[in-house]
PDB file of C-alpha atoms in Angstrom:
ATOM      1  CA  MET A 142      13.860 -15.221  -8.163  1.00 67.00           C
ATOM      2  CA  SER A 143      10.447 -15.403  -9.661  1.00 89.00           C
ATOM      3  CA  ILE A 144       9.339 -11.918  -8.263  1.00 94.00           C
ATOM      4  CA  GLU A 145      12.025  -8.992  -7.534  1.00 95.00           C
ATOM      5  CA  VAL A 146      10.866  -5.553  -6.367  1.00 95.00           C
ATOM      6  CA  LYS A 147      13.383  -3.141  -6.310  1.00 94.00           C
ATOM      7  CA  GLY A 148      12.646   0.739  -4.983  1.00 94.00           C
ATOM      8  CA  LEU A 149       9.259   0.705  -6.129  1.00 94.00           C
ATOM      9  CA  THR A 150       7.382   3.956  -5.896  1.00 95.00           C
ATOM     10  CA  LYS A 151       3.812   4.900  -7.063  1.00 95.00           C
ATOM     11  CA  ILE A 152       2.392   8.220  -6.581  1.00 94.00           C
ATOM     12  CA  TYR A 153      -1.216   9.431  -6.863  1.00 91.00           C
ATOM     13  CA  GLY A 154      -1.317  13.116  -7.033  1.00 88.00           C
ATOM     14  CA  GLU A 155       0.713  14.275  -3.744  1.00 85.00           C
ATOM     15  CA  GLN A 156       0.532  10.815  -2.006  1.00 89.00           C
ATOM     16  CA  LYS A 157       2.835   8.125  -2.021  1.00 91.00           C
ATOM     17  CA  ALA A 158       0.653   4.797  -2.306  1.00 93.00           C
ATOM     18  CA  ILE A 159       4.041   2.830  -2.018  1.00 95.00           C
ATOM     19  CA  ASP A 160       7.589   4.443  -1.250  1.00 93.00           C
ATOM     20  CA  SER A 161      10.372   2.858  -2.341  1.00 93.00           C
ATOM     21  CA  ILE A 162       9.816  -0.933  -1.137  1.00 95.00           C
ATOM     22  CA  SER A 163      11.988  -3.638  -2.186  1.00 95.00           C
ATOM     23  CA  PHE A 164      11.584  -7.583  -1.670  1.00 95.00           C
ATOM     24  CA  ASN A 165      12.169 -10.895  -3.311  1.00 94.00           C
ATOM     25  CA  VAL A 166       9.785 -14.020  -3.655  1.00 94.00           C
ATOM     26  CA  SER A 167      11.399 -17.302  -4.872  1.00 91.00           C
ATOM     27  CA  LYS A 168       9.913 -20.337  -6.402  1.00 89.00           C
ATOM     28  CA  GLY A 169       8.367 -22.613  -3.669  1.00 89.00           C
ATOM     29  CA  GLU A 170       7.737 -19.813  -1.581  1.00 91.00           C
ATOM     30  CA  ILE A 171       4.200 -18.702  -0.191  1.00 93.00           C
ATOM     31  CA  VAL A 172       4.649 -15.164   1.327  1.00 94.00           C
ATOM     32  CA  GLY A 173       2.059 -13.469   3.057  1.00 93.00           C
ATOM     33  CA  PHE A 174       1.672  -9.535   2.091  1.00 94.00           C
ATOM     34  CA  LEU A 175       0.091  -7.669   4.941  1.00 92.00           C
ATOM     35  CA  GLY A 176      -0.757  -4.260   5.698  1.00 91.00           C
ATOM     36  CA  PRO A 177      -3.551  -2.267   7.111  1.00 91.00           C
ATOM     37  CA  ASN A 178      -6.390  -0.765   4.257  1.00 88.00           C
ATOM     38  CA  GLY A 179      -4.507   1.919   2.475  1.00 88.00           C
ATOM     39  CA  ALA A 180      -0.904   0.682   3.355  1.00 91.00           C
ATOM     40  CA  GLY A 181      -0.337  -0.096  -0.626  1.00 92.00           C
ATOM     41  CA  LYS A 182      -0.811  -3.916  -0.845  1.00 92.00           C
ATOM     42  CA  SER A 183      -3.064  -3.927  -3.815  1.00 91.00           C
ATOM     43  CA  THR A 184      -1.214  -1.105  -5.558  1.00 93.00           C
ATOM     44  CA  THR A 185       2.195  -3.146  -5.296  1.00 95.00           C
ATOM     45  CA  MET A 186       0.358  -6.269  -6.771  1.00 93.00           C
ATOM     46  CA  LYS A 187      -1.277  -4.496  -9.499  1.00 92.00           C
ATOM     47  CA  ILE A 188       2.229  -3.228 -10.382  1.00 94.00           C
ATOM     48  CA  ILE A 189       3.660  -6.640 -10.283  1.00 94.00           C
ATOM     49  CA  THR A 190       0.974  -8.072 -12.664  1.00 92.00           C
ATOM     50  CA  GLY A 191       1.483  -5.316 -15.189  1.00 89.00           C
ATOM     51  CA  TYR A 192      -2.041  -3.538 -14.425  1.00 88.00           C
ATOM     52  CA  LEU A 193      -0.448  -0.528 -13.268  1.00 90.00           C
ATOM     53  CA  GLN A 194       2.942   1.221 -13.713  1.00 92.00           C
ATOM     54  CA  GLN A 195       5.166   2.477 -11.155  1.00 93.00           C
ATOM     55  CA  ASN A 196       6.594   6.069 -11.020  1.00 93.00           C
ATOM     56  CA  GLU A 197      10.154   4.847  -9.992  1.00 94.00           C
ATOM     57  CA  GLY A 198      11.782   1.384  -9.460  1.00 94.00           C
ATOM     58  CA  GLU A 199      11.486  -2.155 -10.880  1.00 94.00           C
ATOM     59  CA  ALA A 200       9.252  -4.876 -10.793  1.00 94.00           C
ATOM     60  CA  ILE A 201      10.624  -8.213 -12.352  1.00 94.00           C
ATOM     61  CA  VAL A 202       8.811 -11.243 -12.787  1.00 94.00           C
ATOM     62  CA  CYS A 203      10.304 -14.478 -13.794  1.00 92.00           C
ATOM     63  CA  GLY A 204      13.271 -12.504 -15.093  1.00 92.00           C
ATOM     64  CA  MET A 205      11.147  -9.935 -17.173  1.00 93.00           C
ATOM     65  CA  ASP A 206      10.643  -6.259 -16.386  1.00 93.00           C
ATOM     66  CA  THR A 207       6.722  -5.579 -16.003  1.00 92.00           C
ATOM     67  CA  LYS A 208       7.399  -2.071 -18.069  1.00 90.00           C
ATOM     68  CA  LYS A 209       9.180  -3.693 -21.027  1.00 90.00           C
ATOM     69  CA  GLU A 210       7.478  -7.327 -21.365  1.00 91.00           C
ATOM     70  CA  PRO A 211       3.983  -6.881 -19.863  1.00 88.00           C
ATOM     71  CA  ILE A 212       2.336  -9.404 -21.974  1.00 89.00           C
ATOM     72  CA  PRO A 213       4.810 -12.482 -21.723  1.00 91.00           C
ATOM     73  CA  ILE A 214       4.689 -11.801 -17.909  1.00 91.00           C
ATOM     74  CA  LYS A 215       0.895 -12.022 -17.758  1.00 89.00           C
ATOM     75  CA  LYS A 216       1.293 -15.396 -19.380  1.00 90.00           C
ATOM     76  CA  ARG A 217       3.085 -16.382 -16.436  1.00 93.00           C
ATOM     77  CA  ILE A 218       0.811 -14.879 -13.597  1.00 94.00           C
ATOM     78  CA  GLY A 219      -2.261 -15.802 -12.181  1.00 94.00           C
ATOM     79  CA  TYR A 220      -3.815 -12.907 -10.683  1.00 93.00           C
ATOM     80  CA  LEU A 221      -6.964 -12.950  -8.277  1.00 92.00           C
ATOM     81  CA  PRO A 222      -7.612  -9.154  -7.680  1.00 89.00           C
ATOM     82  CA  GLU A 223      -9.556  -7.939  -4.283  1.00 83.00           C
ATOM     83  CA  ALA A 224     -12.405  -6.827  -6.363  1.00 84.00           C
ATOM     84  CA  ASN A 225     -12.928 -10.221  -8.395  1.00 88.00           C
ATOM     85  CA  PRO A 226     -14.254  -9.086 -12.085  1.00 88.00           C
ATOM     86  CA  LEU A 227     -16.611 -11.561 -13.157  1.00 94.00           C
ATOM     87  CA  TYR A 228     -19.583 -11.561 -15.789  1.00 95.00           C
ATOM     88  CA  PRO A 229     -22.684 -12.596 -13.853  1.00 95.00           C
ATOM     89  CA  ASP A 230     -24.553 -13.383 -16.931  1.00 96.00           C
ATOM     90  CA  MET A 231     -22.162 -16.131 -18.162  1.00 96.00           C
ATOM     91  CA  PHE A 232     -22.305 -19.664 -16.767  1.00 96.00           C
ATOM     92  CA  VAL A 233     -19.406 -21.080 -14.729  1.00 96.00           C
ATOM     93  CA  LYS A 234     -17.872 -23.330 -17.461  1.00 95.00           C
ATOM     94  CA  GLU A 235     -18.747 -20.707 -20.375  1.00 96.00           C
ATOM     95  CA  TYR A 236     -16.660 -18.093 -18.213  1.00 97.00           C
ATOM     96  CA  LEU A 237     -13.950 -20.527 -17.563  1.00 97.00           C
ATOM     97  CA  PHE A 238     -13.847 -21.435 -21.379  1.00 96.00           C
ATOM     98  CA  PHE A 239     -13.761 -17.629 -22.253  1.00 96.00           C
ATOM     99  CA  ILE A 240     -10.550 -17.260 -19.968  1.00 96.00           C
ATOM    100  CA  ALA A 241      -9.169 -20.496 -21.577  1.00 96.00           C
ATOM    101  CA  SER A 242      -9.577 -19.061 -25.020  1.00 95.00           C
ATOM    102  CA  LEU A 243      -7.920 -15.845 -24.162  1.00 93.00           C
ATOM    103  CA  HIS A 244      -4.792 -17.845 -22.962  1.00 93.00           C
ATOM    104  CA  GLN A 245      -5.004 -19.723 -26.151  1.00 93.00           C
ATOM    105  CA  LEU A 246      -4.990 -23.357 -24.312  1.00 93.00           C
ATOM    106  CA  GLU A 247      -5.272 -26.547 -25.690  1.00 93.00           C
ATOM    107  CA  ASN A 248      -7.532 -29.427 -24.198  1.00 93.00           C
ATOM    108  CA  LYS A 249      -9.760 -26.465 -22.674  1.00 94.00           C
ATOM    109  CA  ASN A 250     -12.463 -28.896 -21.472  1.00 94.00           C
ATOM    110  CA  GLU A 251     -10.132 -30.983 -19.597  1.00 95.00           C
ATOM    111  CA  LYS A 252      -8.138 -28.126 -18.108  1.00 95.00           C
ATOM    112  CA  ILE A 253     -11.620 -26.370 -17.129  1.00 96.00           C
ATOM    113  CA  ASP A 254     -12.636 -29.742 -15.232  1.00 95.00           C
ATOM    114  CA  HIS A 255      -9.497 -30.045 -13.564  1.00 94.00           C
ATOM    115  CA  VAL A 256      -9.358 -26.646 -12.301  1.00 94.00           C
ATOM    116  CA  ILE A 257     -13.163 -26.855 -11.212  1.00 94.00           C
ATOM    117  CA  GLN A 258     -12.377 -29.751  -9.257  1.00 92.00           C
ATOM    118  CA  LEU A 259      -9.322 -28.156  -7.635  1.00 89.00           C
ATOM    119  CA  VAL A 260     -10.934 -25.049  -6.267  1.00 89.00           C
ATOM    120  CA  GLY A 261     -14.302 -26.963  -5.285  1.00 88.00           C
ATOM    121  CA  LEU A 262     -16.683 -25.586  -7.939  1.00 91.00           C
ATOM    122  CA  THR A 263     -18.122 -29.036  -9.017  1.00 92.00           C
ATOM    123  CA  PRO A 264     -21.710 -28.657  -7.317  1.00 91.00           C
ATOM    124  CA  GLU A 265     -22.200 -25.038  -8.925  1.00 91.00           C
ATOM    125  CA  ARG A 266     -20.487 -25.725 -12.381  1.00 89.00           C
ATOM    126  CA  LYS A 267     -23.553 -25.612 -14.071  1.00 91.00           C
ATOM    127  CA  LYS A 268     -25.099 -22.240 -12.690  1.00 95.00           C
ATOM    128  CA  LYS A 269     -24.818 -18.529 -13.886  1.00 96.00           C
ATOM    129  CA  ILE A 270     -22.172 -16.863 -11.961  1.00 96.00           C
ATOM    130  CA  GLY A 271     -24.679 -14.416 -10.699  1.00 95.00           C
ATOM    131  CA  GLN A 272     -26.563 -16.945  -9.110  1.00 95.00           C
ATOM    132  CA  LEU A 273     -23.683 -18.039  -6.838  1.00 93.00           C
ATOM    133  CA  SER A 274     -22.889 -16.890  -3.278  1.00 88.00           C
ATOM    134  CA  LYS A 275     -19.971 -14.603  -2.711  1.00 85.00           C
ATOM    135  CA  GLY A 276     -17.661 -17.569  -1.691  1.00 85.00           C
ATOM    136  CA  TYR A 277     -18.332 -19.529  -4.815  1.00 90.00           C
ATOM    137  CA  LYS A 278     -17.701 -16.407  -7.149  1.00 92.00           C
ATOM    138  CA  GLN A 279     -14.271 -16.145  -5.213  1.00 89.00           C
ATOM    139  CA  ARG A 280     -13.731 -19.779  -6.222  1.00 90.00           C
ATOM    140  CA  VAL A 281     -14.607 -18.863  -9.750  1.00 94.00           C
ATOM    141  CA  GLY A 282     -12.032 -16.071  -9.563  1.00 93.00           C
ATOM    142  CA  LEU A 283      -9.407 -18.371  -8.278  1.00 92.00           C
ATOM    143  CA  ALA A 284     -10.123 -21.045 -11.040  1.00 94.00           C
ATOM    144  CA  ALA A 285      -9.559 -18.276 -13.726  1.00 95.00           C
ATOM    145  CA  ALA A 286      -6.278 -17.306 -12.087  1.00 94.00           C
ATOM    146  CA  LEU A 287      -5.202 -20.936 -12.116  1.00 94.00           C
ATOM    147  CA  ILE A 288      -6.530 -22.364 -15.467  1.00 95.00           C
ATOM    148  CA  HIS A 289      -3.384 -21.817 -17.399  1.00 94.00           C
ATOM    149  CA  ASP A 290      -0.973 -23.114 -14.603  1.00 93.00           C
ATOM    150  CA  PRO A 291       0.861 -20.247 -13.868  1.00 94.00           C
ATOM    151  CA  GLN A 292       4.474 -20.056 -12.477  1.00 93.00           C
ATOM    152  CA  VAL A 293       3.396 -17.098 -10.218  1.00 95.00           C
ATOM    153  CA  LEU A 294       0.264 -16.516  -8.140  1.00 94.00           C
ATOM    154  CA  ILE A 295      -0.716 -13.147  -6.792  1.00 94.00           C
ATOM    155  CA  LEU A 296      -3.706 -13.660  -4.550  1.00 93.00           C
ATOM    156  CA  ASP A 297      -5.270 -10.579  -3.061  1.00 90.00           C
ATOM    157  CA  GLU A 298      -7.790 -11.651  -0.400  1.00 87.00           C
ATOM    158  CA  PRO A 299      -8.433 -15.115  -1.751  1.00 87.00           C
ATOM    159  CA  THR A 300     -10.579 -16.274   1.126  1.00 83.00           C
ATOM    160  CA  SER A 301     -12.862 -13.194   1.155  1.00 78.00           C
ATOM    161  CA  GLY A 302     -16.342 -14.224   1.612  1.00 74.00           C
ATOM    162  CA  LEU A 303     -15.653 -17.877   2.412  1.00 79.00           C
ATOM    163  CA  ASP A 304     -17.214 -19.841   5.340  1.00 82.00           C
ATOM    164  CA  PRO A 305     -14.664 -21.522   7.795  1.00 84.00           C
ATOM    165  CA  ASN A 306     -15.051 -24.960   5.790  1.00 83.00           C
ATOM    166  CA  GLN A 307     -14.462 -23.482   2.487  1.00 81.00           C
ATOM    167  CA  ILE A 308     -11.379 -21.306   3.888  1.00 84.00           C
ATOM    168  CA  ALA A 309      -9.850 -24.643   5.094  1.00 84.00           C
ATOM    169  CA  GLU A 310     -10.306 -25.922   1.590  1.00 83.00           C
ATOM    170  CA  ILE A 311      -8.905 -23.048  -0.277  1.00 84.00           C
ATOM    171  CA  ARG A 312      -6.084 -22.985   2.164  1.00 86.00           C
ATOM    172  CA  ASP A 313      -5.055 -26.636   1.214  1.00 85.00           C
ATOM    173  CA  VAL A 314      -5.118 -25.612  -2.396  1.00 85.00           C
ATOM    174  CA  ILE A 315      -2.958 -22.606  -1.987  1.00 87.00           C
ATOM    175  CA  LYS A 316      -0.271 -24.770   0.098  1.00 87.00           C
ATOM    176  CA  ASN A 317      -0.354 -27.557  -2.348  1.00 85.00           C
ATOM    177  CA  LEU A 318       0.166 -25.078  -5.161  1.00 84.00           C
ATOM    178  CA  GLY A 319       3.094 -23.163  -3.145  1.00 84.00           C
ATOM    179  CA  LYS A 320       5.073 -26.426  -3.644  1.00 84.00           C
ATOM    180  CA  ASP A 321       6.125 -25.576  -7.080  1.00 85.00           C
ATOM    181  CA  LYS A 322       5.001 -22.008  -7.607  1.00 90.00           C
ATOM    182  CA  THR A 323       5.693 -18.425  -6.411  1.00 93.00           C
ATOM    183  CA  VAL A 324       2.850 -17.258  -4.411  1.00 94.00           C
ATOM    184  CA  LEU A 325       2.355 -13.797  -2.840  1.00 94.00           C
ATOM    185  CA  PHE A 326      -0.810 -14.016  -0.682  1.00 90.00           C
ATOM    186  CA  SER A 327      -2.672 -10.895   0.738  1.00 91.00           C
ATOM    187  CA  SER A 328      -5.231 -11.388   3.570  1.00 86.00           C
ATOM    188  CA  HIS A 329      -6.593  -9.556   6.498  1.00 83.00           C
ATOM    189  CA  ILE A 330      -7.278 -13.038   8.022  1.00 81.00           C
ATOM    190  CA  LEU A 331      -4.039 -13.126  10.059  1.00 83.00           C
ATOM    191  CA  GLN A 332      -4.695 -16.836  11.276  1.00 82.00           C
ATOM    192  CA  GLU A 333      -4.888 -17.918   7.746  1.00 82.00           C
ATOM    193  CA  VAL A 334      -1.570 -16.220   7.057  1.00 87.00           C
ATOM    194  CA  GLU A 335      -0.204 -18.017  10.013  1.00 85.00           C
ATOM    195  CA  ALA A 336      -1.638 -21.444   8.787  1.00 85.00           C
ATOM    196  CA  ILE A 337      -0.443 -20.927   5.017  1.00 87.00           C
ATOM    197  CA  CYS A 338       3.002 -18.670   5.071  1.00 89.00           C
ATOM    198  CA  ASP A 339       6.283 -19.321   6.329  1.00 83.00           C
ATOM    199  CA  ARG A 340       7.222 -15.647   5.571  1.00 92.00           C
ATOM    200  CA  VAL A 341       5.571 -12.384   5.895  1.00 93.00           C
ATOM    201  CA  ILE A 342       6.274  -8.948   4.363  1.00 94.00           C
ATOM    202  CA  ILE A 343       4.389  -6.130   6.106  1.00 93.00           C
ATOM    203  CA  ILE A 344       4.036  -2.632   4.806  1.00 93.00           C
ATOM    204  CA  ASN A 345       2.405   0.425   6.532  1.00 92.00           C
ATOM    205  CA  LYS A 346       1.866   3.736   4.832  1.00 91.00           C
ATOM    206  CA  GLY A 347       3.527   2.754   1.487  1.00 92.00           C
ATOM    207  CA  LYS A 348       6.872   1.688   3.491  1.00 93.00           C
ATOM    208  CA  LEU A 349       8.353  -1.799   4.159  1.00 93.00           C
ATOM    209  CA  VAL A 350       8.216  -2.347   7.999  1.00 90.00           C
ATOM    210  CA  ALA A 351       8.960  -6.027   7.986  1.00 89.00           C
ATOM    211  CA  ASP A 352      10.099  -9.013   5.613  1.00 91.00           C
ATOM    212  CA  SER A 353      11.034 -12.065   7.780  1.00 88.00           C
ATOM    213  CA  GLN A 354      10.430 -15.780   8.260  1.00 87.00           C
ATOM    214  CA  MET A 355       7.621 -16.041  10.675  1.00 80.00           C
ATOM    215  CA  SER A 356       9.271 -17.845  13.346  1.00 74.00           C
ATOM    216  CA  GLU A 357      12.222 -15.213  13.329  1.00 75.00           C
ATOM    217  CA  LEU A 358       9.607 -12.380  13.244  1.00 73.00           C
ATOM    218  CA  LYS A 359       8.051 -13.643  16.394  1.00 66.00           C
ATOM    219  CA  GLN A 360      11.172 -13.850  18.124  1.00 63.00           C
ATOM    220  CA  LEU A 361      12.108 -10.378  17.401  1.00 56.00           C
ATOM    221  CA  GLN A 362       8.935  -8.456  17.935  1.00 51.00           C
ATOM    222  CA  ALA A 363       6.786  -7.635  21.012  1.00 47.00           C
ATOM    223  CA  GLY A 364       8.027  -9.998  23.612  1.00 53.00           C
ATOM    224  CA  ASN A 365       5.975 -12.596  25.184  1.00 72.00           C
ATOM    225  CA  LEU A 366       2.240 -12.468  25.739  1.00 78.00           C
ATOM    226  CA  VAL A 367       1.096 -13.535  29.069  1.00 86.00           C
ATOM    227  CA  GLN A 368      -2.566 -14.287  29.664  1.00 87.00           C
ATOM    228  CA  ILE A 369      -4.715 -14.045  32.915  1.00 92.00           C
ATOM    229  CA  VAL A 370      -8.185 -14.938  33.846  1.00 93.00           C
ATOM    230  CA  PHE A 371      -9.761 -13.569  37.239  1.00 94.00           C
ATOM    231  CA  LYS A 372     -12.628 -15.110  38.903  1.00 92.00           C
ATOM    232  CA  GLU A 373     -13.462 -11.562  39.758  1.00 92.00           C
ATOM    233  CA  GLN A 374     -13.944  -8.417  37.889  1.00 92.00           C
ATOM    234  CA  VAL A 375     -10.549  -6.327  37.930  1.00 91.00           C
ATOM    235  CA  ASN A 376      -9.741  -2.701  37.338  1.00 90.00           C
ATOM    236  CA  GLN A 377      -6.966  -1.809  35.050  1.00 90.00           C
ATOM    237  CA  ASN A 378      -5.521   0.490  37.729  1.00 89.00           C
ATOM    238  CA  LEU A 379      -4.614  -2.623  39.752  1.00 89.00           C
ATOM    239  CA  PHE A 380      -1.579  -3.453  37.268  1.00 91.00           C
ATOM    240  CA  GLU A 381      -0.109   0.132  37.110  1.00 85.00           C
ATOM    241  CA  LYS A 382       2.824  -0.513  39.778  1.00 83.00           C
ATOM    242  CA  ILE A 383       4.069  -3.907  37.930  1.00 88.00           C
ATOM    243  CA  PRO A 384       7.302  -3.090  36.303  1.00 84.00           C
ATOM    244  CA  HIS A 385       7.320  -5.783  33.540  1.00 79.00           C
ATOM    245  CA  ILE A 386       4.232  -4.906  31.640  1.00 85.00           C
ATOM    246  CA  LYS A 387       5.087  -3.382  28.342  1.00 81.00           C
ATOM    247  CA  SER A 388       1.335  -3.261  27.162  1.00 82.00           C
ATOM    248  CA  ILE A 389      -1.954  -4.362  28.208  1.00 87.00           C
ATOM    249  CA  ARG A 390      -5.168  -5.240  26.852  1.00 84.00           C
ATOM    250  CA  SER A 391      -8.606  -6.136  28.355  1.00 86.00           C
ATOM    251  CA  VAL A 392     -10.510  -9.073  26.622  1.00 80.00           C
ATOM    252  CA  ASP A 393     -13.334  -8.142  29.385  1.00 87.00           C
ATOM    253  CA  SER A 394     -12.858  -7.039  32.948  1.00 84.00           C
ATOM    254  CA  TYR A 395     -11.977 -10.847  34.043  1.00 91.00           C
ATOM    255  CA  ARG A 396      -9.502 -11.642  30.994  1.00 91.00           C
ATOM    256  CA  TRP A 397      -6.376  -9.661  30.541  1.00 90.00           C
ATOM    257  CA  GLU A 398      -3.481  -9.955  28.216  1.00 87.00           C
ATOM    258  CA  MET A 399      -0.242  -8.533  28.748  1.00 86.00           C
ATOM    259  CA  GLN A 400       3.245  -8.154  26.398  1.00 81.00           C
ATOM    260  CA  SER A 401       6.500  -8.636  28.550  1.00 81.00           C
ATOM    261  CA  ASP A 402      10.042  -9.235  28.042  1.00 77.00           C
ATOM    262  CA  GLU A 403      10.218 -11.385  31.109  1.00 82.00           C
ATOM    263  CA  PRO A 404       7.143 -13.181  31.022  1.00 82.00           C
ATOM    264  CA  ALA A 405       8.167 -15.700  34.051  1.00 83.00           C
ATOM    265  CA  GLU A 406       8.709 -12.845  36.387  1.00 88.00           C
ATOM    266  CA  LEU A 407       5.538 -11.140  35.468  1.00 89.00           C
ATOM    267  CA  LYS A 408       3.634 -14.458  36.187  1.00 89.00           C
ATOM    268  CA  LYS A 409       5.096 -14.287  39.915  1.00 90.00           C
ATOM    269  CA  GLN A 410       3.985 -10.658  40.392  1.00 91.00           C
ATOM    270  CA  LEU A 411       0.558 -11.556  39.290  1.00 92.00           C
ATOM    271  CA  LEU A 412       0.249 -14.217  41.513  1.00 92.00           C
ATOM    272  CA  GLU A 413       1.364 -11.968  44.169  1.00 91.00           C
ATOM    273  CA  LEU A 414      -0.946  -9.221  43.155  1.00 91.00           C
ATOM    274  CA  ALA A 415      -3.792 -11.811  43.462  1.00 92.00           C
ATOM    275  CA  LEU A 416      -2.755 -12.965  46.943  1.00 92.00           C
ATOM    276  CA  GLN A 417      -2.497  -9.380  48.197  1.00 91.00           C
ATOM    277  CA  ASN A 418      -5.846  -8.331  46.714  1.00 92.00           C
ATOM    278  CA  ASN A 419      -7.813 -11.702  47.802  1.00 93.00           C
ATOM    279  CA  LEU A 420      -8.236 -12.476  43.865  1.00 92.00           C
ATOM    280  CA  ASN A 421      -8.803 -15.896  42.554  1.00 93.00           C
ATOM    281  CA  ILE A 422      -6.770 -16.843  39.329  1.00 93.00           C
ATOM    282  CA  VAL A 423      -8.920 -19.146  36.917  1.00 92.00           C
ATOM    283  CA  SER A 424      -5.913 -19.438  34.663  1.00 91.00           C
ATOM    284  CA  LEU A 425      -2.399 -17.909  34.101  1.00 89.00           C
ATOM    285  CA  GLN A 426      -0.371 -18.669  31.075  1.00 83.00           C
ATOM    286  CA  SER A 427       2.384 -17.306  28.524  1.00 74.00           C
ATOM    287  CA  GLU A 428       2.910 -17.896  24.920  1.00 68.00           C
ATOM    288  CA  GLY A 429       5.142 -16.428  22.046  1.00 62.00           C
ATOM    289  CA  SER A 430       3.936 -13.415  20.161  1.00 64.00           C
ATOM    290  CA  ARG A 431       0.939 -13.905  17.787  1.00 70.00           C
ATOM    291  CA  LEU A 432       1.053 -12.382  14.208  1.00 78.00           C
ATOM    292  CA  GLU A 433      -1.851 -10.127  15.424  1.00 76.00           C
ATOM    293  CA  ASP A 434      -0.125  -8.676  18.086  1.00 72.00           C
ATOM    294  CA  ILE A 435       3.243  -8.205  16.018  1.00 77.00           C
ATOM    295  CA  PHE A 436       1.066  -6.715  13.219  1.00 79.00           C
ATOM    296  CA  ARG A 437      -0.544  -4.171  15.708  1.00 76.00           C
ATOM    297  CA  ALA A 438       2.903  -3.348  16.872  1.00 73.00           C
ATOM    298  CA  LEU A 439       4.353  -2.623  13.479  1.00 77.00           C
ATOM    299  CA  THR A 440       1.048  -0.809  12.201  1.00 81.00           C
ATOM    300  CA  ALA A 441      -0.381   1.199  14.830  1.00 72.00           C
TER     301      ALA A 441
END
């Protein structure tokens, strides 16, 4: 295992930021690390990278304990924190040369050029960091995390501030890196997690609430989603007597989403309801649970 977390606990004053969580991440895995704000994601990542020390439990990276061997571990980790720390008065290549020097790398210029191309910084490579947009600053942070070719990548909100085209480019970079590295990837953009990750870990209020392959999680959680669109406006009271609805959400008064363990039966009942009330159905369809629905069910 590249990352092993065993009974990890971190306490701030009287609050447990993380409460005895355990999980493993292997080489070649890209794992989505999810949770609402304040759930303990960033604290966990900082402990794994050696920036914080836990109160209880162990964090082991590449077979080494983060408390006992913090410096050798940092050589094997590429870390992009949520608050991307950069020097705005330095030029992009100057900053990356500085990071390469800290890692005591050979062939610095060659590696800088490679990582600039990898993360799509070529058009901005001669600018000062302070002149860059937020999206390009994020790319500089990612380049700094990758320049020493680490075995483990810890990415805390790596697509924050990027536009849709940039997100797609960084997504491809992360997917390619994940073929021979270990990637722990945190994001609030759940569509990105679905696109990049085969496995997700979800924490809530410092506790682990899910650790599963994406496909298995969707089968286990929250039934199926039924979506219906009416031509007319509909009040939610109309659905009260339908027995197979577990939860219901109004997109607007025309569009409704419902969770059900028996989606086929629910669709029949909705058709009958429309006939009884002279309503016109524009569309009626069902699909497996989305990650967004699962996340809300586990962390609400």
